[in-house]
Coordinates of C-alpha atoms and ligand atoms in Angstrom, one line a residue:
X3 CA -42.1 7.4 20.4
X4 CA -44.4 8.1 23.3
X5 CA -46.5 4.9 23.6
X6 CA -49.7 5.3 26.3
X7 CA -52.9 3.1 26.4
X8 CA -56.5 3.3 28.0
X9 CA -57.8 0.9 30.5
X10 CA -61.3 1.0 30.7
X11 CA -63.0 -2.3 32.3
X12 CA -66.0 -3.1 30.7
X13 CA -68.6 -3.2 33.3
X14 CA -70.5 -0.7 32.5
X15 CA -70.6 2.4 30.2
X16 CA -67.8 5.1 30.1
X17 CA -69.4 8.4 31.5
X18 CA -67.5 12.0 30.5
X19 CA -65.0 11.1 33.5
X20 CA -63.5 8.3 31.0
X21 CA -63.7 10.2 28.0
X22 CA -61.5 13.1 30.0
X23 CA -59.3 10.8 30.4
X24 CA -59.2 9.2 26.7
X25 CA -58.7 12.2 25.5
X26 CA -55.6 13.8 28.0
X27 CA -53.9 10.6 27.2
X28 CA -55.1 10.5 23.3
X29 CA -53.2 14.0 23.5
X30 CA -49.5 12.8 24.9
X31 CA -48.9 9.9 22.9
X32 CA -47.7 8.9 19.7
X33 CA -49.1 5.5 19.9
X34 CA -52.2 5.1 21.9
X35 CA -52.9 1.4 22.9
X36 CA -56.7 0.4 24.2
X37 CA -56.8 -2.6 26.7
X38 CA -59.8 -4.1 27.5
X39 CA -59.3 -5.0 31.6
X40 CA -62.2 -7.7 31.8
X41 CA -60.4 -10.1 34.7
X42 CA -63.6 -10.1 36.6
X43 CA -65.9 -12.2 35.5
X44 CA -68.6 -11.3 37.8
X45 CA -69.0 -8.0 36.8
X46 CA -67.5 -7.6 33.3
X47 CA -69.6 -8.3 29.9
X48 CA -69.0 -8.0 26.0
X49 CA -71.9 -5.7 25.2
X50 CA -69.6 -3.3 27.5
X51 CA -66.7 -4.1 25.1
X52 CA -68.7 -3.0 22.2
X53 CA -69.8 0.0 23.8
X54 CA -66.3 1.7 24.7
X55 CA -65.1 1.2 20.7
X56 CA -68.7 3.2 20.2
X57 CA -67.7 5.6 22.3
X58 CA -63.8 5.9 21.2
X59 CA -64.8 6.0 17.7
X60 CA -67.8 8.9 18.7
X61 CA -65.1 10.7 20.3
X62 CA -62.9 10.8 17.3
X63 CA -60.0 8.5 19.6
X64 CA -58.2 6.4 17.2
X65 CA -56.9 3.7 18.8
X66 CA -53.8 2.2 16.9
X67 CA -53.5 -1.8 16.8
X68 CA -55.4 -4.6 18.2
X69 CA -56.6 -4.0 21.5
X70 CA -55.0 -5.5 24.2
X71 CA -57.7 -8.2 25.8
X72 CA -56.7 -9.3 29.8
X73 CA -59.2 -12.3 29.5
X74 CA -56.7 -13.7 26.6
X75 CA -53.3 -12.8 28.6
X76 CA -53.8 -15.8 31.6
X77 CA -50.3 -17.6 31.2
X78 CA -48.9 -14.3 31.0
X79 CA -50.3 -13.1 34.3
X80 CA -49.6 -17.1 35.7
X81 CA -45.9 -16.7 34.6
X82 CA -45.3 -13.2 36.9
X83 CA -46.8 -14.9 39.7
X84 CA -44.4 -18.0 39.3
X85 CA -41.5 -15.5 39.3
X86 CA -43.0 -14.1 42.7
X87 CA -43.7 -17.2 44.0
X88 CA -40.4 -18.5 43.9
X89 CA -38.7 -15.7 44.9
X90 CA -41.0 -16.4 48.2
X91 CA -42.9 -13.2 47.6
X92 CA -46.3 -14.6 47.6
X93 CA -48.3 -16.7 50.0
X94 CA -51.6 -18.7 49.2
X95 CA -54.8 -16.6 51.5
X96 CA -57.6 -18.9 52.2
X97 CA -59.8 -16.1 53.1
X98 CA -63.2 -15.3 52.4
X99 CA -64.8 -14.0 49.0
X100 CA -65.8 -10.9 51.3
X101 CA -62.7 -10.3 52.4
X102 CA -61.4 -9.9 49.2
X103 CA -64.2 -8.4 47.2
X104 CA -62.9 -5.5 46.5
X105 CA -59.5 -6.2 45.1
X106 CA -60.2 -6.9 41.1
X107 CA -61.1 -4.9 38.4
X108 CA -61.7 -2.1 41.4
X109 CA -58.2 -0.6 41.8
X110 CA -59.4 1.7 43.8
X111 CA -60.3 -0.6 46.5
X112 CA -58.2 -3.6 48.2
X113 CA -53.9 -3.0 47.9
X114 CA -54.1 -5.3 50.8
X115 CA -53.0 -2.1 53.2
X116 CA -55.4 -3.6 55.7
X117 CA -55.6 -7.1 55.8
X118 CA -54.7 -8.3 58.9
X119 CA -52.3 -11.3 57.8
X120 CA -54.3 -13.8 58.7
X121 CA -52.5 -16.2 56.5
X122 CA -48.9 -15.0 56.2
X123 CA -46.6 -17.7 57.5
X124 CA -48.6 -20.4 57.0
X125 CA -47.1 -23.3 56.5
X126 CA -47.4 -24.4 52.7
X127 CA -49.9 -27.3 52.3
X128 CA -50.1 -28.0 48.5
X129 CA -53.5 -30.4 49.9
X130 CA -55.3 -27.6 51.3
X131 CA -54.3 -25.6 48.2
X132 CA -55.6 -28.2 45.5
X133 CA -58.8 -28.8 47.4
X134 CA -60.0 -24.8 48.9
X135 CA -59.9 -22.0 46.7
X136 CA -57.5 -19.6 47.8
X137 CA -56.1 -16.0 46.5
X138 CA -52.0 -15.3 46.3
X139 CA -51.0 -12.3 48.5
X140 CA -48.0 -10.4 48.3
X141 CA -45.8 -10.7 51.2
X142 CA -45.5 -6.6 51.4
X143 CA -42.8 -7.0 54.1
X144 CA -40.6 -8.8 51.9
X145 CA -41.7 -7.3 48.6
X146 CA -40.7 -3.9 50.2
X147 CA -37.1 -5.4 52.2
X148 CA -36.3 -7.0 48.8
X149 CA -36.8 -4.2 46.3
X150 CA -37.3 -1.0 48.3
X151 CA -40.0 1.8 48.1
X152 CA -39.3 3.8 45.0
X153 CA -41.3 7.3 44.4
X154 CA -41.7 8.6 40.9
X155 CA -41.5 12.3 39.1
X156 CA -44.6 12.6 36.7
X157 CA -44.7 13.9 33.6
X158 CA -45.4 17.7 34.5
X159 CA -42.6 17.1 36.8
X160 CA -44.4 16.7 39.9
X161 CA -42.4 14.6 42.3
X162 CA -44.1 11.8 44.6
X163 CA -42.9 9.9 47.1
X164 CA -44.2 6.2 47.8
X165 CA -46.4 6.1 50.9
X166 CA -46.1 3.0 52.8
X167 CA -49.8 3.1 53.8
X168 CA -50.5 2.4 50.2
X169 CA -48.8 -1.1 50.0
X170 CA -50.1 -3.6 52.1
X171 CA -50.5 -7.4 51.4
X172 CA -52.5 -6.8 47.6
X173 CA -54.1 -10.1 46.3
X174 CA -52.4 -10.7 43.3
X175 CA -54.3 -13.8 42.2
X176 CA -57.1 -15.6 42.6
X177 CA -59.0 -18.9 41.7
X178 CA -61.8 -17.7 39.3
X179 CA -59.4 -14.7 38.3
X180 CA -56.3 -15.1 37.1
X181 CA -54.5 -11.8 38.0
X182 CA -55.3 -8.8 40.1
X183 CA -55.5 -5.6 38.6
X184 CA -52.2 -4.6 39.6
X185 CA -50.7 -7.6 38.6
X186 CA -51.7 -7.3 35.2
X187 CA -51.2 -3.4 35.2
X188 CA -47.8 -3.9 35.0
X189 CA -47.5 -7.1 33.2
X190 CA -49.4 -5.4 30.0
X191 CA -47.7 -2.0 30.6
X192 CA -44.0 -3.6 29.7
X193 CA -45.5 -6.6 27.4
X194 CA -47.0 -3.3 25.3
X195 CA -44.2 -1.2 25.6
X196 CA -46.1 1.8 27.8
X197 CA -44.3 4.2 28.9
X198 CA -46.6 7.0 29.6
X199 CA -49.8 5.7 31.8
X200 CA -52.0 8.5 32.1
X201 CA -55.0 7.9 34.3
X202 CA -57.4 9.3 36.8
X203 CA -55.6 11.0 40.2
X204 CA -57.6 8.7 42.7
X205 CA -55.5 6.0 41.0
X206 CA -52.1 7.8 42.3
X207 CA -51.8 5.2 45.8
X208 CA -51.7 2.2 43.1
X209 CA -48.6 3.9 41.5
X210 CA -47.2 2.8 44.8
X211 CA -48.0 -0.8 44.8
X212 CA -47.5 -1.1 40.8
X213 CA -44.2 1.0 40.9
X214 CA -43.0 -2.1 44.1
X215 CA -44.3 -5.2 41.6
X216 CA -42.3 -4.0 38.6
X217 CA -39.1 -3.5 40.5
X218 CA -39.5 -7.0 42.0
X219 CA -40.3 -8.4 39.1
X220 CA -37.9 -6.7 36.6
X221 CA -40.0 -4.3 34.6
X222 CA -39.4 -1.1 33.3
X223 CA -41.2 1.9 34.9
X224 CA -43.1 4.0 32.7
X225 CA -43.6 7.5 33.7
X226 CA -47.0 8.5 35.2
X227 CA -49.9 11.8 34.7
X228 CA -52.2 11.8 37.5
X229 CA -54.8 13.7 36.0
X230 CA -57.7 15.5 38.2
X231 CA -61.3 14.3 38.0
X232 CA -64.0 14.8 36.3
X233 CA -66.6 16.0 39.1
X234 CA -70.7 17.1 39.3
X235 CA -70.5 21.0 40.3
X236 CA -71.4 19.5 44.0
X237 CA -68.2 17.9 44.1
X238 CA -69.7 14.6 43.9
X239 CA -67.5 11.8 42.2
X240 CA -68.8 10.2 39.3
X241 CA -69.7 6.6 39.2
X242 CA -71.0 3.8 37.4
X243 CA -73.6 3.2 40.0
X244 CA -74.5 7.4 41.2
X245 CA -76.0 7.9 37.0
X246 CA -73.2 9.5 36.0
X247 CA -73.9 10.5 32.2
X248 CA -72.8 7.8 30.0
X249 CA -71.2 8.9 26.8
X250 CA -73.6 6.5 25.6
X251 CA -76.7 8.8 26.7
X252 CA -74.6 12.3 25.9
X253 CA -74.7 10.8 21.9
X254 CA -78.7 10.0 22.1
X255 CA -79.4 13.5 23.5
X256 CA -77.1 14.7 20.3
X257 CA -73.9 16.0 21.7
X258 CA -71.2 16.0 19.1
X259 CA -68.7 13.7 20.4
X260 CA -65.4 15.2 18.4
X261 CA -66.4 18.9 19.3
X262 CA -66.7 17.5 23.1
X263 CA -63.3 15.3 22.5
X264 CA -62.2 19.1 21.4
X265 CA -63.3 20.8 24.9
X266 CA -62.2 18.3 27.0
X267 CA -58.5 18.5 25.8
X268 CA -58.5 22.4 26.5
X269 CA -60.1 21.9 29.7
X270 CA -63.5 22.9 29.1
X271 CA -66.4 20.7 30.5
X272 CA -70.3 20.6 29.7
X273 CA -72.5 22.6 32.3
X274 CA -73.2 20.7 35.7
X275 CA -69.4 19.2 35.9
X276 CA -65.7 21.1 36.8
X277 CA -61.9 19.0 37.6
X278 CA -61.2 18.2 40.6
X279 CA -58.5 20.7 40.9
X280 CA -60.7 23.8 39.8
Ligands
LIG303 N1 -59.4 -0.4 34.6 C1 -58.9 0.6 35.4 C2 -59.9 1.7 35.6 O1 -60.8 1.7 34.8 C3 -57.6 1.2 34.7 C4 -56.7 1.9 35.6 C5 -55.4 2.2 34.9 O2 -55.4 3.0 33.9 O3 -54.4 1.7 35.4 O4 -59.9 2.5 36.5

């Protein structure tokens, strides 16, 4: 039984470019798992969480079970990072908040591919840990010597190899979150029993770093669909913050959300958007 889930983080609403993807993973799985990915306090907020089982349920996307909730999953996420840490995997960063910004729920941003090291092969000082906040940052160089690269085939058949540009030193952890989004990618994809992820194509460097964590820590791999994106006619990607059309705003203006569930999985998109790959 094809089991597959969708990750939205609920800091905002889903626009079309979610429901796209909804509905191509909706379509390839016999169980379809919904996982709420709100490790960021910052930025995530329960009205959001409301809002995507409004927009599932407009859709006509059944989700089967519970949802999956990240915020509920800490000793899960603390246990993986044990298991790095004392395979000497991980070292404490004592970095700035800006530095790091980037690395949470945003998975497109920070896999560590360009931080500079600063505090690799520092010696441990469990003072200076107790008293400074501090992120854990995979030691790449190791991670990689230990477990090796490993590309993937998708699920059309598509072979990718890993790029080593993608991996770099990925905050993992950090004080007022207790797992990076890669981290609890993978943790959640085995605990559930994925083993399709379907998801966006700007997500496909990730693979990468995700495909390196679950060999070091033991997981199985599930097999991966890249899918292309969901773009305005310009070519412009769309974003929480560039007005992309919430699902939310298509329903007040009246759409039909099964018949545009419907178009979606045959390819068709409303006027003003095309894939990425058309
Ligand atoms: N929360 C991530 C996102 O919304 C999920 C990525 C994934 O499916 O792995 O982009």
């Amino acid at each position: 039984m094809t089991t597959s889930r969708f990750a939205p983080s609920p800091s905002g609403r889903l626009h079309l470019g979610h429901a796209y993807s909804a509905v191509i993973g909706r379509s390839g799985a016999e169980r379809w798992l919904l996982r709420i990915e709100d490790l960021d306090p910052g930025r995530c907020r329960a009205e959001f969480v409301d809002g995507i089982m409004e927009d599932l349920d407009w859709l006509g996307l059944k989700v089967d079970g519970e949802p999956l909730v990240q915020s509920q999953r800490v000793a899960a996420y603390a246990d993986a990072l044990e298991q790095l840490r004392a395979a000497g995997l991980v070292y404490p960063c004592f970095c700035t908040r800006a530095d790091i910004a980037a690395s949470l729920t945003a998975p497109h941003g920070d896999a560590g591919a360009h931080y500079p090291g600063t505090c690799r092969g520092l010696p441990d000082d469990p003072d200076r840990r107790s008293a400074v906040p501090h992120s854990w940052r995979l030691d790449s160089a190791r991670a990689i010597a230990r477990a090796g690269l490993r590309g993937w085939t998708e699920a059309d058949g598509t072979a990718f190899a890993a790029d080593p540009k993608d991996v770099g030193d990925a905050i993992l952890a950090r004080k007022d979150a207790p797992a990076s989004y890669h981290l609890a990618c993978v943790v959640d994809d085995a605990a559930s029993g994925v083993d399709l992820v379907v998801r966006g194509e700007d997500l496909r460097p990730s693979t990468t770093v995700q495909r390196l964590l679950q060999a070091l820590l033991g997981l199985p791999a599930p097999t991966y669909l890249h899918h292309p994106l969901v773009l305005h006619e310009d070519g412009r990607r769309l974003a929480k913050r560039d007005q992309a059309p919430t699902l939310a705003a298509m329903r007040a203006a009246g759409v039909d959300g099964r018949a545009l569930a419907g178009e979606l999985a045959t390819g068709f998109l409303p006027l003003g958007f095309r894939l990425s790959n058309a």
